[in-house]
């Protein structure tokens, strides 16, 4: 069995930035707080989870054209990136290129799509733990192959979600979490959902119908079958009015697990890594990460 951790880099970097601010700077004055915090989180994850491999997964586009063409308002309410943060992603990649850790990205898509594609290509012996604060990734949870480690408070407080955990917490199977999000909406992605449909109603509708198409068919019937729509003409009317929106969301919300993934891994260069770490003022986090990786390698008998 191969245990892999898939890191949603944007999620970790944003969390690290807002935890440390821009007060942590390189000797040359560049903000490096997000890198500092992200590397320390990865080191803690390595020691706590002891994976055989780690993959840092990046957004290529955080508002993919394929999604904004379907729905122009997708993520439109997100504020601009904090000053000094975007350039830290390229600096992080330079550091990681000097390690043996793998990096990945799907051109034209988000990290969630690359993660979904990596999971879809898994072999029967692969076991993935996805580390992210993005609930869209709940839809990928699949026993025993994929679980989500949801970052409640950095990586010191992780909500571990397998299929039973998703069902207990959200009331729907992980494979149908996307339908729950479509009906309820997702403010973080600027998706309003169906007017008047909140978490409880959305959950009841997903439980009662095998698919969104089945739900819409019943909403459009003159006499809906017994269930959550039978005595609610106003809800049926809202669902009928939202057909166009729902059909769009069925194409937009699911992770694009068929997207081709670019994956790369550099060669270990400890001297180069130390030099770059000193230049960026992140020698401490780099040293802690390197020590964590070596500890796990030694424990597994790897050279």
C-alpha positions as YAML, in Angstrom:
chain: A
units: angstrom
residues:
- id: 1
  name: UNK
  ca: [0.00, 0.00, 0.00]
- id: 2
  name: UNK
  ca: [1.27, 3.48, -0.93]
- id: 3
  name: UNK
  ca: [0.26, 6.33, 1.36]
- id: 4
  name: UNK
  ca: [0.24, 9.70, -0.39]
- id: 5
  name: UNK
  ca: [-0.62, 13.15, 0.93]
- id: 6
  name: UNK
  ca: [-2.02, 15.58, -1.63]
- id: 7
  name: UNK
  ca: [-1.57, 19.18, -0.49]
- id: 8
  name: UNK
  ca: [-3.86, 21.94, -1.75]
- id: 9
  name: UNK
  ca: [-1.06, 24.50, -1.81]
- id: 10
  name: UNK
  ca: [-3.27, 27.57, -2.25]
- id: 11
  name: UNK
  ca: [-5.34, 26.59, 0.77]
- id: 12
  name: UNK
  ca: [-2.25, 26.16, 2.96]
- id: 13
  name: UNK
  ca: [-0.50, 29.29, 1.68]
- id: 14
  name: UNK
  ca: [-3.53, 31.52, 2.26]
- id: 15
  name: UNK
  ca: [-4.00, 30.10, 5.74]
- id: 16
  name: UNK
  ca: [-0.32, 30.67, 6.51]
- id: 17
  name: UNK
  ca: [-0.41, 34.22, 5.16]
- id: 18
  name: UNK
  ca: [-3.35, 35.26, 7.28]
- id: 19
  name: UNK
  ca: [-1.85, 33.57, 10.33]
- id: 20
  name: UNK
  ca: [1.55, 35.30, 10.02]
- id: 21
  name: UNK
  ca: [0.75, 38.40, 7.99]
- id: 22
  name: UNK
  ca: [3.42, 40.12, 5.91]
- id: 23
  name: UNK
  ca: [5.73, 40.89, 8.82]
- id: 24
  name: UNK
  ca: [7.98, 37.90, 8.05]
- id: 25
  name: UNK
  ca: [10.39, 39.05, 5.36]
- id: 26
  name: UNK
  ca: [13.50, 37.88, 3.57]
- id: 27
  name: UNK
  ca: [16.84, 39.64, 4.11]
- id: 28
  name: UNK
  ca: [16.04, 41.52, 0.91]
- id: 29
  name: UNK
  ca: [12.69, 42.69, 2.28]
- id: 30
  name: UNK
  ca: [10.33, 40.39, 0.38]
- id: 31
  name: UNK
  ca: [7.32, 38.96, 2.30]
- id: 32
  name: UNK
  ca: [7.87, 35.24, 3.01]
- id: 33
  name: UNK
  ca: [5.38, 34.59, 5.82]
- id: 34
  name: UNK
  ca: [3.19, 32.31, 3.70]
- id: 35
  name: UNK
  ca: [6.20, 30.19, 2.71]
- id: 36
  name: UNK
  ca: [7.39, 30.09, 6.32]
- id: 37
  name: UNK
  ca: [4.01, 28.95, 7.64]
- id: 38
  name: UNK
  ca: [3.31, 26.53, 4.78]
- id: 39
  name: UNK
  ca: [6.64, 24.71, 5.15]
- id: 40
  name: UNK
  ca: [6.15, 24.37, 8.90]
- id: 41
  name: UNK
  ca: [2.66, 22.95, 8.35]
- id: 42
  name: UNK
  ca: [4.03, 20.42, 5.86]
- id: 43
  name: UNK
  ca: [6.75, 19.40, 8.32]
- id: 44
  name: UNK
  ca: [4.15, 18.80, 11.03]
- id: 45
  name: UNK
  ca: [2.01, 16.78, 8.62]
- id: 46
  name: UNK
  ca: [4.98, 14.65, 7.60]
- id: 47
  name: UNK
  ca: [5.78, 13.77, 11.21]
- id: 48
  name: UNK
  ca: [2.14, 13.20, 12.19]
- id: 49
  name: UNK
  ca: [0.97, 11.23, 9.12]
- id: 50
  name: UNK
  ca: [4.29, 9.71, 7.93]
- id: 51
  name: UNK
  ca: [3.36, 9.42, 4.24]
- id: 52
  name: UNK
  ca: [5.50, 7.65, 1.68]
- id: 53
  name: UNK
  ca: [5.00, 10.48, -0.81]
- id: 54
  name: UNK
  ca: [3.80, 14.07, -0.75]
- id: 55
  name: UNK
  ca: [2.43, 15.95, -3.75]
- id: 56
  name: UNK
  ca: [2.14, 19.76, -3.67]
- id: 57
  name: UNK
  ca: [-0.78, 20.62, -5.96]
- id: 58
  name: UNK
  ca: [-1.22, 24.14, -7.39]
- id: 59
  name: UNK
  ca: [-3.98, 26.12, -9.03]
- id: 60
  name: UNK
  ca: [-3.10, 26.94, -12.61]
- id: 61
  name: UNK
  ca: [-6.17, 29.18, -12.81]
- id: 62
  name: UNK
  ca: [-8.25, 29.82, -9.69]
- id: 63
  name: UNK
  ca: [-11.12, 31.05, -11.94]
- id: 64
  name: UNK
  ca: [-10.86, 28.63, -14.86]
- id: 65
  name: UNK
  ca: [-12.17, 29.94, -18.15]
- id: 66
  name: UNK
  ca: [-14.12, 26.71, -18.58]
- id: 67
  name: UNK
  ca: [-16.08, 27.59, -15.44]
- id: 68
  name: UNK
  ca: [-16.44, 31.35, -15.92]
- id: 69
  name: UNK
  ca: [-17.74, 30.80, -19.45]
- id: 70
  name: UNK
  ca: [-20.48, 28.64, -17.95]
- id: 71
  name: UNK
  ca: [-21.17, 31.03, -15.08]
- id: 72
  name: UNK
  ca: [-19.41, 34.45, -15.19]
- id: 73
  name: UNK
  ca: [-20.07, 35.10, -11.50]
- id: 74
  name: UNK
  ca: [-18.01, 32.09, -10.43]
- id: 75
  name: UNK
  ca: [-15.75, 33.28, -7.56]
- id: 76
  name: UNK
  ca: [-16.40, 36.88, -8.63]
- id: 77
  name: UNK
  ca: [-16.84, 37.99, -5.02]
- id: 78
  name: UNK
  ca: [-13.35, 36.90, -4.00]
- id: 79
  name: UNK
  ca: [-11.16, 39.87, -3.01]
- id: 80
  name: UNK
  ca: [-7.85, 40.40, -4.83]
- id: 81
  name: UNK
  ca: [-4.87, 38.43, -3.58]
- id: 82
  name: UNK
  ca: [-3.15, 40.10, -0.61]
- id: 83
  name: UNK
  ca: [-0.15, 42.15, -1.64]
- id: 84
  name: UNK
  ca: [3.04, 40.15, -1.51]
- id: 85
  name: UNK
  ca: [1.36, 36.73, -1.59]
- id: 86
  name: UNK
  ca: [1.27, 35.76, -5.31]
- id: 87
  name: UNK
  ca: [5.04, 35.92, -5.77]
- id: 88
  name: UNK
  ca: [5.53, 33.61, -2.79]
- id: 89
  name: UNK
  ca: [4.08, 30.71, -4.79]
- id: 90
  name: UNK
  ca: [6.92, 30.89, -7.31]
- id: 91
  name: UNK
  ca: [9.48, 31.13, -4.49]
- id: 92
  name: UNK
  ca: [7.94, 28.06, -2.84]
- id: 93
  name: UNK
  ca: [8.19, 26.15, -6.11]
- id: 94
  name: UNK
  ca: [11.88, 27.08, -6.39]
- id: 95
  name: UNK
  ca: [12.48, 25.68, -2.92]
- id: 96
  name: UNK
  ca: [10.56, 22.48, -3.57]
- id: 97
  name: UNK
  ca: [12.40, 21.96, -6.86]
- id: 98
  name: UNK
  ca: [15.50, 21.35, -4.72]
- id: 99
  name: UNK
  ca: [13.81, 18.54, -2.80]
- id: 100
  name: UNK
  ca: [12.51, 15.17, -3.97]
- id: 101
  name: UNK
  ca: [8.90, 16.06, -3.21]
- id: 102
  name: UNK
  ca: [6.52, 15.93, -6.12]
- id: 103
  name: UNK
  ca: [4.57, 18.92, -7.48]
- id: 104
  name: UNK
  ca: [1.54, 18.92, -9.77]
- id: 105
  name: UNK
  ca: [-0.83, 21.20, -11.66]
- id: 106
  name: UNK
  ca: [-3.54, 20.94, -14.29]
- id: 107
  name: UNK
  ca: [-3.25, 23.62, -16.95]
- id: 108
  name: UNK
  ca: [-6.34, 25.77, -17.21]
- id: 109
  name: UNK
  ca: [-7.89, 24.32, -14.05]
- id: 110
  name: UNK
  ca: [-7.82, 24.51, -10.26]
- id: 111
  name: UNK
  ca: [-5.92, 22.44, -7.73]
- id: 112
  name: UNK
  ca: [-9.14, 20.58, -6.90]
- id: 113
  name: UNK
  ca: [-9.28, 19.33, -10.50]
- id: 114
  name: UNK
  ca: [-5.66, 18.18, -10.45]
- id: 115
  name: UNK
  ca: [-6.26, 16.42, -7.12]
- id: 116
  name: UNK
  ca: [-9.36, 14.76, -8.54]
- id: 117
  name: UNK
  ca: [-7.46, 13.58, -11.61]
- id: 118
  name: UNK
  ca: [-4.63, 12.16, -9.48]
- id: 119
  name: UNK
  ca: [-7.13, 10.29, -7.31]
- id: 120
  name: UNK
  ca: [-9.01, 8.99, -10.37]
- id: 121
  name: UNK
  ca: [-5.78, 7.50, -11.71]
- id: 122
  name: UNK
  ca: [-5.01, 5.75, -8.43]
- id: 123
  name: UNK
  ca: [-3.97, 2.14, -8.35]
- id: 124
  name: UNK
  ca: [-5.71, -0.37, -6.06]
- id: 125
  name: UNK
  ca: [-2.92, -0.05, -3.48]
- id: 126
  name: UNK
  ca: [-2.88, 3.77, -3.35]
- id: 127
  name: UNK
  ca: [-4.27, 5.55, -0.31]
- id: 128
  name: UNK
  ca: [-4.67, 9.32, -0.52]
- id: 129
  name: UNK
  ca: [-5.10, 11.91, 2.19]
- id: 130
  name: UNK
  ca: [-6.09, 15.31, 0.78]
- id: 131
  name: UNK
  ca: [-5.17, 18.29, 2.96]
- id: 132
  name: UNK
  ca: [-7.31, 21.34, 2.23]
- id: 133
  name: UNK
  ca: [-9.81, 23.82, 3.61]
- id: 134
  name: UNK
  ca: [-11.88, 23.60, 0.40]
- id: 135
  name: UNK
  ca: [-15.14, 21.73, 0.92]
- id: 136
  name: UNK
  ca: [-15.46, 21.09, -2.82]
- id: 137
  name: UNK
  ca: [-13.00, 18.25, -2.27]
- id: 138
  name: UNK
  ca: [-15.49, 16.36, -0.10]
- id: 139
  name: UNK
  ca: [-16.93, 14.95, -3.32]
- id: 140
  name: UNK
  ca: [-13.68, 12.98, -3.85]
- id: 141
  name: UNK
  ca: [-13.86, 11.03, -0.57]
- id: 142
  name: UNK
  ca: [-14.02, 7.32, -1.34]
- id: 143
  name: UNK
  ca: [-13.37, 4.43, 1.01]
- id: 144
  name: UNK
  ca: [-10.76, 3.08, 1.41]
- id: 145
  name: UNK
  ca: [-8.83, 5.06, -1.17]
- id: 146
  name: UNK
  ca: [-9.41, 8.78, -0.49]
- id: 147
  name: UNK
  ca: [-10.08, 10.74, 2.67]
- id: 148
  name: UNK
  ca: [-10.08, 14.48, 3.28]
- id: 149
  name: UNK
  ca: [-8.12, 16.10, 6.09]
- id: 150
  name: UNK
  ca: [-10.06, 19.35, 6.38]
- id: 151
  name: UNK
  ca: [-8.02, 22.15, 7.93]
- id: 152
  name: UNK
  ca: [-10.18, 23.49, 10.75]
- id: 153
  name: UNK
  ca: [-7.26, 25.34, 12.35]
- id: 154
  name: UNK
  ca: [-4.10, 24.92, 10.33]
- id: 155
  name: UNK
  ca: [-2.88, 21.35, 10.47]
- id: 156
  name: UNK
  ca: [-3.02, 21.22, 14.25]
- id: 157
  name: UNK
  ca: [-6.80, 20.62, 14.07]
- id: 158
  name: UNK
  ca: [-7.77, 18.40, 11.16]
- id: 159
  name: UNK
  ca: [-11.27, 17.08, 10.56]
- id: 160
  name: UNK
  ca: [-10.73, 13.61, 9.08]
- id: 161
  name: UNK
  ca: [-13.51, 12.75, 6.68]
- id: 162
  name: UNK
  ca: [-14.08, 9.28, 5.28]
- id: 163
  name: UNK
  ca: [-17.42, 8.25, 3.75]
- id: 164
  name: UNK
  ca: [-19.03, 7.64, 7.16]
- id: 165
  name: UNK
  ca: [-17.76, 11.00, 8.41]
- id: 166
  name: UNK
  ca: [-19.20, 12.87, 5.41]
- id: 167
  name: UNK
  ca: [-22.56, 11.14, 5.82]
- id: 168
  name: UNK
  ca: [-22.67, 11.90, 9.54]
- id: 169
  name: UNK
  ca: [-21.69, 15.54, 9.14]
- id: 170
  name: UNK
  ca: [-23.56, 16.52, 5.97]
- id: 171
  name: UNK
  ca: [-26.31, 13.92, 5.74]
- id: 172
  name: UNK
  ca: [-25.49, 12.86, 2.18]
- id: 173
  name: UNK
  ca: [-22.98, 10.42, 0.67]
- id: 174
  name: UNK
  ca: [-19.67, 11.97, -0.37]
- id: 175
  name: UNK
  ca: [-20.40, 10.99, -3.98]
- id: 176
  name: UNK
  ca: [-23.44, 13.30, -3.89]
- id: 177
  name: UNK
  ca: [-21.96, 16.19, -1.92]
- id: 178
  name: UNK
  ca: [-21.73, 18.25, -5.14]
- id: 179
  name: UNK
  ca: [-25.53, 18.02, -5.54]
- id: 180
  name: UNK
  ca: [-26.00, 19.29, -1.98]
- id: 181
  name: UNK
  ca: [-23.69, 22.23, -2.75]
- id: 182
  name: UNK
  ca: [-25.52, 22.98, -6.00]
- id: 183
  name: UNK
  ca: [-28.93, 23.15, -4.33]
- id: 184
  name: UNK
  ca: [-27.79, 24.95, -1.17]
- id: 185
  name: UNK
  ca: [-25.26, 27.21, -2.84]
- id: 186
  name: UNK
  ca: [-21.69, 27.98, -1.90]
- id: 187
  name: UNK
  ca: [-20.94, 31.63, -0.99]
- id: 188
  name: UNK
  ca: [-17.18, 31.03, -1.14]
- id: 189
  name: UNK
  ca: [-17.54, 30.31, -4.88]
- id: 190
  name: UNK
  ca: [-20.28, 32.95, -5.45]
- id: 191
  name: UNK
  ca: [-22.87, 30.25, -6.13]
- id: 192
  name: UNK
  ca: [-26.26, 31.34, -4.81]
- id: 193
  name: UNK
  ca: [-28.07, 28.00, -4.93]
- id: 194
  name: UNK
  ca: [-31.81, 27.67, -5.45]
- id: 195
  name: UNK
  ca: [-33.70, 30.54, -3.77]
- id: 196
  name: UNK
  ca: [-35.30, 29.39, -0.54]
- id: 197
  name: UNK
  ca: [-33.32, 26.12, -0.40]
- id: 198
  name: UNK
  ca: [-31.04, 25.93, 2.62]
- id: 199
  name: UNK
  ca: [-28.92, 23.14, 4.05]
- id: 200
  name: UNK
  ca: [-31.82, 21.18, 5.56]
- id: 201
  name: UNK
  ca: [-34.03, 21.29, 2.47]
- id: 202
  name: UNK
  ca: [-31.14, 20.52, 0.14]
- id: 203
  name: UNK
  ca: [-30.22, 17.49, 2.23]
- id: 204
  name: UNK
  ca: [-33.82, 16.24, 2.20]
- id: 205
  name: UNK
  ca: [-34.01, 16.58, -1.58]
- id: 206
  name: UNK
  ca: [-30.75, 14.72, -2.16]
- id: 207
  name: UNK
  ca: [-31.91, 11.96, 0.18]
- id: 208
  name: UNK
  ca: [-35.28, 11.63, -1.58]
- id: 209
  name: UNK
  ca: [-34.12, 11.64, -5.21]
- id: 210
  name: UNK
  ca: [-31.47, 9.66, -7.01]
- id: 211
  name: UNK
  ca: [-30.26, 12.60, -9.09]
- id: 212
  name: UNK
  ca: [-30.96, 16.26, -9.82]
- id: 213
  name: UNK
  ca: [-32.66, 15.24, -13.07]
- id: 214
  name: UNK
  ca: [-35.00, 12.96, -11.15]
- id: 215
  name: UNK
  ca: [-35.72, 15.83, -8.75]
- id: 216
  name: UNK
  ca: [-36.52, 18.23, -11.60]
- id: 217
  name: UNK
  ca: [-38.74, 15.66, -13.30]
- id: 218
  name: UNK
  ca: [-40.79, 15.35, -10.13]
- id: 219
  name: UNK
  ca: [-40.89, 19.14, -9.65]
- id: 220
  name: UNK
  ca: [-42.33, 19.51, -13.16]
- id: 221
  name: UNK
  ca: [-44.90, 16.72, -12.76]
- id: 222
  name: UNK
  ca: [-48.54, 17.68, -12.28]
- id: 223
  name: UNK
  ca: [-48.72, 15.32, -9.30]
- id: 224
  name: UNK
  ca: [-45.33, 14.78, -7.65]
- id: 225
  name: UNK
  ca: [-44.82, 11.52, -5.84]
- id: 226
  name: UNK
  ca: [-45.07, 11.39, -2.02]
- id: 227
  name: UNK
  ca: [-42.05, 13.07, -0.50]
- id: 228
  name: UNK
  ca: [-40.55, 16.50, 0.21]
- id: 229
  name: UNK
  ca: [-42.17, 18.12, -2.88]
- id: 230
  name: UNK
  ca: [-45.69, 16.71, -2.55]
- id: 231
  name: UNK
  ca: [-47.12, 19.48, -0.36]
- id: 232
  name: UNK
  ca: [-44.79, 22.31, -1.36]
- id: 233
  name: UNK
  ca: [-45.95, 23.97, -4.59]
- id: 234
  name: UNK
  ca: [-43.77, 27.03, -3.93]
- id: 235
  name: UNK
  ca: [-40.65, 24.86, -3.71]
- id: 236
  name: UNK
  ca: [-41.62, 23.03, -6.88]
- id: 237
  name: UNK
  ca: [-42.02, 26.38, -8.64]
- id: 238
  name: UNK
  ca: [-38.59, 27.57, -7.44]
- id: 239
  name: UNK
  ca: [-36.96, 24.38, -8.69]
- id: 240
  name: UNK
  ca: [-38.67, 24.69, -12.08]
- id: 241
  name: UNK
  ca: [-37.50, 28.29, -12.36]
- id: 242
  name: UNK
  ca: [-33.97, 27.24, -11.45]
- id: 243
  name: UNK
  ca: [-33.67, 24.49, -14.09]
- id: 244
  name: UNK
  ca: [-31.22, 26.50, -16.21]
- id: 245
  name: UNK
  ca: [-29.10, 27.32, -13.18]
- id: 246
  name: UNK
  ca: [-29.12, 23.72, -11.98]
- id: 247
  name: UNK
  ca: [-28.12, 22.38, -15.40]
- id: 248
  name: UNK
  ca: [-25.22, 24.84, -15.49]
- id: 249
  name: UNK
  ca: [-24.10, 23.90, -11.99]
- id: 250
  name: UNK
  ca: [-24.13, 20.20, -12.87]
- id: 251
  name: UNK
  ca: [-21.32, 21.00, -15.32]
- id: 252
  name: UNK
  ca: [-19.51, 23.54, -13.15]
- id: 253
  name: UNK
  ca: [-19.40, 22.18, -9.59]
- id: 254
  name: UNK
  ca: [-18.10, 18.61, -10.08]
- id: 255
  name: UNK
  ca: [-14.33, 18.27, -10.05]
- id: 256
  name: UNK
  ca: [-12.88, 17.75, -13.53]
- id: 257
  name: UNK
  ca: [-11.13, 14.48, -12.78]
- id: 258
  name: UNK
  ca: [-10.37, 13.82, -16.47]
- id: 259
  name: UNK
  ca: [-8.06, 16.83, -16.85]
- id: 260
  name: UNK
  ca: [-4.46, 15.96, -17.78]
- id: 261
  name: UNK
  ca: [-2.05, 16.59, -14.90]
- id: 262
  name: UNK
  ca: [1.49, 17.93, -15.17]
- id: 263
  name: UNK
  ca: [3.62, 16.31, -12.45]
- id: 264
  name: UNK
  ca: [7.27, 16.95, -11.75]
- id: 265
  name: UNK
  ca: [9.88, 16.29, -9.12]
- id: 266
  name: UNK
  ca: [13.31, 17.84, -8.71]
- id: 267
  name: UNK
  ca: [16.50, 16.22, -7.53]
- id: 268
  name: UNK
  ca: [17.57, 16.59, -3.93]
- id: 269
  name: UNK
  ca: [20.15, 19.38, -3.59]
- id: 270
  name: UNK
  ca: [20.76, 20.09, 0.09]
- id: 271
  name: UNK
  ca: [23.46, 22.70, -0.57]
- id: 272
  name: UNK
  ca: [21.30, 24.56, -3.10]
- id: 273
  name: UNK
  ca: [18.32, 24.33, -0.78]
- id: 274
  name: UNK
  ca: [20.29, 25.84, 2.13]
- id: 275
  name: UNK
  ca: [21.56, 28.64, -0.09]
- id: 276
  name: UNK
  ca: [18.09, 29.54, -1.37]
- id: 277
  name: UNK
  ca: [16.60, 29.19, 2.12]
- id: 278
  name: UNK
  ca: [19.17, 31.68, 3.44]
- id: 279
  name: UNK
  ca: [18.45, 34.05, 0.57]
- id: 280
  name: UNK
  ca: [14.73, 33.94, 1.36]
- id: 281
  name: UNK
  ca: [15.14, 33.95, 5.13]
- id: 282
  name: UNK
  ca: [13.38, 30.61, 5.66]
- id: 283
  name: UNK
  ca: [16.30, 28.47, 6.84]
- id: 284
  name: UNK
  ca: [14.38, 27.39, 9.99]
- id: 285
  name: UNK
  ca: [11.28, 26.03, 8.24]
- id: 286
  name: UNK
  ca: [13.39, 24.38, 5.51]
- id: 287
  name: UNK
  ca: [15.59, 22.70, 8.11]
- id: 288
  name: UNK
  ca: [12.55, 21.42, 10.01]
- id: 289
  name: UNK
  ca: [10.95, 20.08, 6.83]
- id: 290
  name: UNK
  ca: [14.14, 18.37, 5.70]
- id: 291
  name: UNK
  ca: [14.55, 16.79, 9.15]
- id: 292
  name: UNK
  ca: [10.94, 15.55, 9.08]
- id: 293
  name: UNK
  ca: [11.36, 14.01, 5.63]
- id: 294
  name: UNK
  ca: [14.60, 12.32, 6.62]
- id: 295
  name: UNK
  ca: [13.01, 10.98, 9.82]
- id: 296
  name: UNK
  ca: [10.18, 9.36, 7.88]
- id: 297
  name: UNK
  ca: [12.58, 7.99, 5.23]
- id: 298
  name: UNK
  ca: [14.80, 6.45, 7.91]
- id: 299
  name: UNK
  ca: [11.79, 4.92, 9.66]
- id: 300
  name: UNK
  ca: [10.63, 3.31, 6.42]
- id: 301
  name: UNK
  ca: [14.08, 1.97, 5.63]
- id: 302
  name: UNK
  ca: [14.46, 4.21, 2.57]
- id: 303
  name: UNK
  ca: [17.88, 5.45, 1.64]
...
